Short mmCIF file of C-alpha atoms and ligand atoms in Angstrom, two decimals:
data_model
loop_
_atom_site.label_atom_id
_atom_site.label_comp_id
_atom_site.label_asym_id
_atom_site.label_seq_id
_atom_site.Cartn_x
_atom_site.Cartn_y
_atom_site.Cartn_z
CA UNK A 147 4.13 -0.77 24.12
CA UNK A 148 5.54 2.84 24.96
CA UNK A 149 2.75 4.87 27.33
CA UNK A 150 1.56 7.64 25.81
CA UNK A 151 2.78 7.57 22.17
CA UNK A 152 2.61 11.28 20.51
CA UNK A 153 3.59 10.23 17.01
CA UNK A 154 2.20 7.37 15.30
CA UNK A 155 3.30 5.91 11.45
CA UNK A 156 1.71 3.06 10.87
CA UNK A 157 2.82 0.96 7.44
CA UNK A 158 0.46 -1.56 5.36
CA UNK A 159 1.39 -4.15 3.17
CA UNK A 160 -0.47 -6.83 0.85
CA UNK A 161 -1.39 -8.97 4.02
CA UNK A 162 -3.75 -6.47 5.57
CA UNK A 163 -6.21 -7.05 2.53
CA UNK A 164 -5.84 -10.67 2.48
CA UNK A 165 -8.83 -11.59 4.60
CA UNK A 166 -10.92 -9.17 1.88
CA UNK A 167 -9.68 -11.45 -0.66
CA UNK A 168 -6.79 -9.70 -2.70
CA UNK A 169 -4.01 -12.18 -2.84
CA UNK A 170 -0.81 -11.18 -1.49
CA UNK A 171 2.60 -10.91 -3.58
CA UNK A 172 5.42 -12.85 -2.53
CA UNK A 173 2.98 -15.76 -1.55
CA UNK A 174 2.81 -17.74 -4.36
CA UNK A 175 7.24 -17.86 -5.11
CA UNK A 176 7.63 -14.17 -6.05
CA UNK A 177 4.10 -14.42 -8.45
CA UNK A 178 1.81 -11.76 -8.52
CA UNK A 179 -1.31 -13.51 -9.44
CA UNK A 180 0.01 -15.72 -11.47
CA UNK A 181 2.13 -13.51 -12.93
CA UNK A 182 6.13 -12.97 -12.57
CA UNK A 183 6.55 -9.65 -11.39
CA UNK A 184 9.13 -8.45 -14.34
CA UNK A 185 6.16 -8.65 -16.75
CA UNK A 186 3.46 -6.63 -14.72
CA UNK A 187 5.55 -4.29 -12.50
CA UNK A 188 7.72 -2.73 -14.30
CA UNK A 189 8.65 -0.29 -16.94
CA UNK A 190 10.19 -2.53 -19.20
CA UNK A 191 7.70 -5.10 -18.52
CA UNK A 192 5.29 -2.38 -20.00
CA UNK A 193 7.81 -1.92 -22.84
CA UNK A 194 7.98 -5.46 -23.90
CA UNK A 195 4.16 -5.80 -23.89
CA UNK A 196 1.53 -2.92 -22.67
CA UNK A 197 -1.28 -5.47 -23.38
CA UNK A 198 -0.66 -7.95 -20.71
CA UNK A 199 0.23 -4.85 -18.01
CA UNK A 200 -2.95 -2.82 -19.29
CA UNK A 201 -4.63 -5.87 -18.71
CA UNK A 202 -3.27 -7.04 -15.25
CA UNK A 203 -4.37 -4.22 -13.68
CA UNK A 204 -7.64 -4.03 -15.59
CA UNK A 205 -8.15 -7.28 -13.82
CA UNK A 206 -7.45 -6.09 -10.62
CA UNK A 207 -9.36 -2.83 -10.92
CA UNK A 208 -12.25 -5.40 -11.65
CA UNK A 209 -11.58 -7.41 -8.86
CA UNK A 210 -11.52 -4.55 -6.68
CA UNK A 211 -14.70 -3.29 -7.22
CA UNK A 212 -16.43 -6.44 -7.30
CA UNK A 213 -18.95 -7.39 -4.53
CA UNK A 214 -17.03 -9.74 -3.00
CA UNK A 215 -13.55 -7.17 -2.21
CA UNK A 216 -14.46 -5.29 1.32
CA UNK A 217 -12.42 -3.55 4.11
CA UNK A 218 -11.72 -6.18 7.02
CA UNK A 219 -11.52 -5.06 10.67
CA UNK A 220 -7.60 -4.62 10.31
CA UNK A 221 -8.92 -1.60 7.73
CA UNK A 222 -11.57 -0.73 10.01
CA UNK A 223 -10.14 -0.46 13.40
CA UNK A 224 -7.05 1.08 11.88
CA UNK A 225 -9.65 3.99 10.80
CA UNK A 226 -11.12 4.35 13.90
CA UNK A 227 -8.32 4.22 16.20
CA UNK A 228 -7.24 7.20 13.43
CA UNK A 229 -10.25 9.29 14.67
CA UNK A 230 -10.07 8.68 18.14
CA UNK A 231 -6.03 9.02 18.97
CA UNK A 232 -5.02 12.74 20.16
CA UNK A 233 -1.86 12.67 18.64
CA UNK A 234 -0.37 12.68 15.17
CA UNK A 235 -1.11 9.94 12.70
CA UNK A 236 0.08 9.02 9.43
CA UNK A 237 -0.96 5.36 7.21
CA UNK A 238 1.40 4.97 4.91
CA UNK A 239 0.61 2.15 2.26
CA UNK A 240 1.82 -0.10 -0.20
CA UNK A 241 -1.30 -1.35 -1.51
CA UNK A 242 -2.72 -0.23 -4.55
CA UNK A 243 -6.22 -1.24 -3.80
CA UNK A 244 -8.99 1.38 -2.16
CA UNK A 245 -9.79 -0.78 1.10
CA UNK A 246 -7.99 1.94 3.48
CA UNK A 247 -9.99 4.88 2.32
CA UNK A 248 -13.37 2.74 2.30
CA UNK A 249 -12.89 2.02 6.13
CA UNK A 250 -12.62 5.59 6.52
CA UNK A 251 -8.62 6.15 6.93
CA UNK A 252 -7.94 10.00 6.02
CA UNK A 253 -3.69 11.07 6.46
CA UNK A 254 -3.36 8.27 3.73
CA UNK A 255 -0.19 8.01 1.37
CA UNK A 256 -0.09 5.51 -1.49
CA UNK A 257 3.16 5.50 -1.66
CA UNK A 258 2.93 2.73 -4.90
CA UNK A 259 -0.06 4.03 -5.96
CA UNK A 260 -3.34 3.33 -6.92
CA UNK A 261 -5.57 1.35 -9.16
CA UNK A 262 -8.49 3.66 -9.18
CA UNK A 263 -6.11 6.38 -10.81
CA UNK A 264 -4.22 6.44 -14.14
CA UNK A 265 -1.23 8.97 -15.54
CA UNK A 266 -0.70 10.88 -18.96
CA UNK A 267 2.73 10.03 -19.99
CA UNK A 268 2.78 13.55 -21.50
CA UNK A 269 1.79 15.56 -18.95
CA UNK A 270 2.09 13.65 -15.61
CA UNK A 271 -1.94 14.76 -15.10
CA UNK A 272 -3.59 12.13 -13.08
CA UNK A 273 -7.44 10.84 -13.15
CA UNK A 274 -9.59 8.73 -11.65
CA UNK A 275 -10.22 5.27 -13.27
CA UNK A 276 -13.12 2.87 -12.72
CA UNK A 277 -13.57 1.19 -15.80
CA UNK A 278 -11.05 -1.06 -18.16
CA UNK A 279 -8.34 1.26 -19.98
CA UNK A 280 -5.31 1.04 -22.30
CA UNK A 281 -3.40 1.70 -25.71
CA UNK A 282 -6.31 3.19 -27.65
CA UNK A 283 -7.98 4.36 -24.82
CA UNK A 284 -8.16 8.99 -25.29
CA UNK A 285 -6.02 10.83 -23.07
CA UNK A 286 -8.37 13.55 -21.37
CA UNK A 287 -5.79 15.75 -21.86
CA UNK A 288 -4.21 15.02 -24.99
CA UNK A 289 -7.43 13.96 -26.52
CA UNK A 290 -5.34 11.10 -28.58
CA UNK A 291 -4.76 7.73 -27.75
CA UNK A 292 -1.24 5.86 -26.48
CA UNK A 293 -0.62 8.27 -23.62
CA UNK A 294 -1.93 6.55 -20.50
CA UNK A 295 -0.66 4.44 -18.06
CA UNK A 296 -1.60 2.67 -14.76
CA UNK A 297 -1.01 5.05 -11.82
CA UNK A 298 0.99 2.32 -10.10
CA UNK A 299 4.98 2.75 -8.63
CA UNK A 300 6.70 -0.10 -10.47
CA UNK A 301 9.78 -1.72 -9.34
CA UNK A 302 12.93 0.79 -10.60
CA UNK A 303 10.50 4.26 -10.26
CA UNK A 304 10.35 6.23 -7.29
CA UNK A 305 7.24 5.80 -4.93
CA UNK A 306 5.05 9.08 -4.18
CA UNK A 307 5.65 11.35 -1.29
CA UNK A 308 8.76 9.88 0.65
CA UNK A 309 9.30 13.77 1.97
CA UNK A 310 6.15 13.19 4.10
CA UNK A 311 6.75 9.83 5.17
CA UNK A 312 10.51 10.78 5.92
CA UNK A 313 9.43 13.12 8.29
CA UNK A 314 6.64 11.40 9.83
CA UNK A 315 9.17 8.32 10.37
CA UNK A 316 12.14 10.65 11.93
CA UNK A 317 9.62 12.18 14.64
CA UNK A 318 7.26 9.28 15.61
CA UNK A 319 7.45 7.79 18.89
CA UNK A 320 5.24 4.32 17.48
CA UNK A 321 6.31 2.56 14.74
CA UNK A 322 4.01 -0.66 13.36
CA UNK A 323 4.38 -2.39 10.36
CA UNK A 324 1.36 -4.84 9.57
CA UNK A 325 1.23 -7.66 6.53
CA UNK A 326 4.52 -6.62 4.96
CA UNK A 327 6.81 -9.08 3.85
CA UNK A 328 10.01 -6.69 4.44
CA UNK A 329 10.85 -7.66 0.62
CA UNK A 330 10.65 -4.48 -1.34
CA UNK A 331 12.40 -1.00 -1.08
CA UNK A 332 12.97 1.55 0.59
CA UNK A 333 9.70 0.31 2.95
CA UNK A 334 11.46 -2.44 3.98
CA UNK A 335 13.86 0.05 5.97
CA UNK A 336 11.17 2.37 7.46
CA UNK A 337 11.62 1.09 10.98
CA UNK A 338 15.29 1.66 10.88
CA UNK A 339 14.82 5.28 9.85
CA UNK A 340 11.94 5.48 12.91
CA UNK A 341 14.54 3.46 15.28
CA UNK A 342 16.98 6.34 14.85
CA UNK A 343 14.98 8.89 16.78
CA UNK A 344 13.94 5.73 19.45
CA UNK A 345 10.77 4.71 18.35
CA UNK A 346 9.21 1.64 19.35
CA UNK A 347 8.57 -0.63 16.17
CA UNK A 348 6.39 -3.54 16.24
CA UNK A 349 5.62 -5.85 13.22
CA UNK A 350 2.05 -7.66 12.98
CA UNK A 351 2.35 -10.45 10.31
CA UNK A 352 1.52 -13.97 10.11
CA UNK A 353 4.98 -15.00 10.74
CA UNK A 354 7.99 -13.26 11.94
CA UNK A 355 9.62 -11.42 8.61
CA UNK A 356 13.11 -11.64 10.05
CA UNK A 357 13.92 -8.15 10.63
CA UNK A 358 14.82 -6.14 13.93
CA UNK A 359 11.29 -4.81 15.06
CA UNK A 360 11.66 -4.43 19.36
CA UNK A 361 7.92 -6.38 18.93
CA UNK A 362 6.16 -8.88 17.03
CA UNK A 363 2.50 -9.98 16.94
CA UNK A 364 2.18 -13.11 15.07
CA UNK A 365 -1.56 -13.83 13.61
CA UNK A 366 -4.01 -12.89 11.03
CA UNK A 367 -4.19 -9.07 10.68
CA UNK A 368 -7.65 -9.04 11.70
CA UNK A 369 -7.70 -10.71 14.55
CA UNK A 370 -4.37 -8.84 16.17
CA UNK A 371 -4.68 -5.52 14.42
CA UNK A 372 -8.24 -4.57 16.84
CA UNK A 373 -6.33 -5.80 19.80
CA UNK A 374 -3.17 -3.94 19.09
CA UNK A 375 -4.56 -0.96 19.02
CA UNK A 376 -7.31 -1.06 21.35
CA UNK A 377 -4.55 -1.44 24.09
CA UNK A 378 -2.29 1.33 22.31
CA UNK A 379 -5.39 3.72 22.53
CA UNK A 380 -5.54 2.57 26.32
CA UNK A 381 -1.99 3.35 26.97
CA UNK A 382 -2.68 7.10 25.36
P1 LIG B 57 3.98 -9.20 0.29
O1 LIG B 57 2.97 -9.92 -0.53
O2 LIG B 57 5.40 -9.23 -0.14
O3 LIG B 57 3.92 -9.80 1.76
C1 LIG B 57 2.69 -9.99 2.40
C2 LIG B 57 2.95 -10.21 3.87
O4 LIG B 57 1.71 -10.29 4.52
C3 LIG B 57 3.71 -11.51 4.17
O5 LIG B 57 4.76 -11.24 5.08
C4 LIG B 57 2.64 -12.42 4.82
O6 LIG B 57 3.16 -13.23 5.86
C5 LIG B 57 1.68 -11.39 5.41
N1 LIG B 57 0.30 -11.84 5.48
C6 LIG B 57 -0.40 -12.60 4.59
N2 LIG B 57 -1.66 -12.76 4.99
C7 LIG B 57 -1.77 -12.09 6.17
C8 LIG B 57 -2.84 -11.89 7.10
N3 LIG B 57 -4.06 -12.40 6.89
N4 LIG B 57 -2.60 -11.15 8.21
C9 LIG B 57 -1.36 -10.63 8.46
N5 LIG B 57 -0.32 -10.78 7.61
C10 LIG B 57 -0.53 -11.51 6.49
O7 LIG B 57 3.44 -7.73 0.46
P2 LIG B 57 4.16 -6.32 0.51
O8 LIG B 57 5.25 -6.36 1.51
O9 LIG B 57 3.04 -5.34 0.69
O10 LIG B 57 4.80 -6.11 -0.94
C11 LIG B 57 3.99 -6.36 -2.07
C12 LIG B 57 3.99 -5.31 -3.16
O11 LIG B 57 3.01 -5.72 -4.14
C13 LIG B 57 3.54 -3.96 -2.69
O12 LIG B 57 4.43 -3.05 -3.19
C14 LIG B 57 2.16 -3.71 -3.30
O13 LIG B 57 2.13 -2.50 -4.02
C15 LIG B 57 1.92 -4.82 -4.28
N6 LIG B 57 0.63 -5.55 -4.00
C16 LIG B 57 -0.45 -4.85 -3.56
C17 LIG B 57 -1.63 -5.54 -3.24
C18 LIG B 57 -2.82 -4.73 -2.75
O14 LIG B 57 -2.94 -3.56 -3.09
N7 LIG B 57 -3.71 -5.31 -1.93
C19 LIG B 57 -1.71 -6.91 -3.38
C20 LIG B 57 -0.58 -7.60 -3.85
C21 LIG B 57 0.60 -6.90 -4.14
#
């Protein structure tokens, strides 16, 4: 732990919403819910058959804003060690689902997107989406039907504001990844592109990913997430 950190990026991945019940990606052999990840994340999984991907992420909207699906203290501490820290912070995520922004995280990116949102294929517009959608759901824009699709960065596209995170990563002192598995690009290389200007990167996982953090915190994110960054707040 570096004293006094000035620059903060902090990366989430599926395993910070495990404990609130959102099953994780690679954990079941490269599945995503039962699904293999060709069919429901990407474009020409979407090609082949819109159904099943309108679907899928019906299912997971659902899921989402079910009872049972709350922030866990990894989401919650993260948000309040946001408020309190004097420096610059930025949460970059991977996850689709809400749980950041319920636990009160604000300089949030979605860099794969976001269930609660879905995109005109004509226009790019985006909207907010609580309900089930697909093929013959009306465009709000276009007024016809066919035109929407899941607001989500499939495997192939481009995910959403690497400018910002680019930057963030090239002048942070503190870098931490938490409950990523390291497996899918370009977030997999964020802590090289922070190590390059000397940051300190730390990994918090359930087991060791493999890759060249200076630090790693093995346990469940919601146990070692508090205590991580109570003491980094300390050492401010
Ligand atoms: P991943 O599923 O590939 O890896 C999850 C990692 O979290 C693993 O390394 C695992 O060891 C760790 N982990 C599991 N439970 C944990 C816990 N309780 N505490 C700490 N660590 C734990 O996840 P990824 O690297 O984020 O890549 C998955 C991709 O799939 C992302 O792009 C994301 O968009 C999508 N996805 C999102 C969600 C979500 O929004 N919650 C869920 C599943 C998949």
């Amino acid at each position: 732990m570096i004293p006094s950190p000035k620059s903060i990026v902090v990366l989430t991945g599926a395993g910070i919403s495990a404990e609130s019940g959102i099953k994780t990606f690679r954990a079941a052999d490269g599945l995503w819910e039962n699904h293999p990840i060709d069919d429901v994340a990407t474009p020409e999984g979407f090609e082949r058959n819109p159904s099943l991907v309108y679907e899928f992420y019906n299912q997971r909207r659902r899921q989402l804003l079910s009872d049972q699906v709350k922030p866990n203290a990894a989401h919650s501490h993260l948000a309040k060690f946001e408020h309190e820290f004097p420096g610059q912070f930025l949460l970059v995520t991977q996850n689709v689902d809400n749980l950041h922004e319920r636990a009160g995280s604000q300089n949030l990116v979605h860099m794969h997107g976001e269930l609660l949102k879905m995109r005109c294929l004509n226009s790019q517009l985006v909207f907010d989406i609580a309900k089930d959608f697909d093929f013959d759901t009306h465009c709000r824009c276009c007024r016809s039907p066919g035109n929407l699709r899941p607001h989500i960065v499939w495997f192939g596209e481009m995910p959403f504001q690497m400018n910002k995170i680019n930057q963030a990563l090239e002048n942070c002192d503190v870098f931490v990844a938490i409950g990523t598995s390291g497996n899918v690009y370009p977030a997999s290389g964020f802590y090289q592109t922070a190590k390059i200007r000397r940051a300190h990167t730390t990994e918090l996982n359930l087991e060791r990913t493999g890759s060249g953090f200076d630090e790693c915190i093995i346990g469940s994110a919601s146990d070692i997430v508090p205590t991580y960054f109570e003491k980094l707040l300390n050492a401010c």
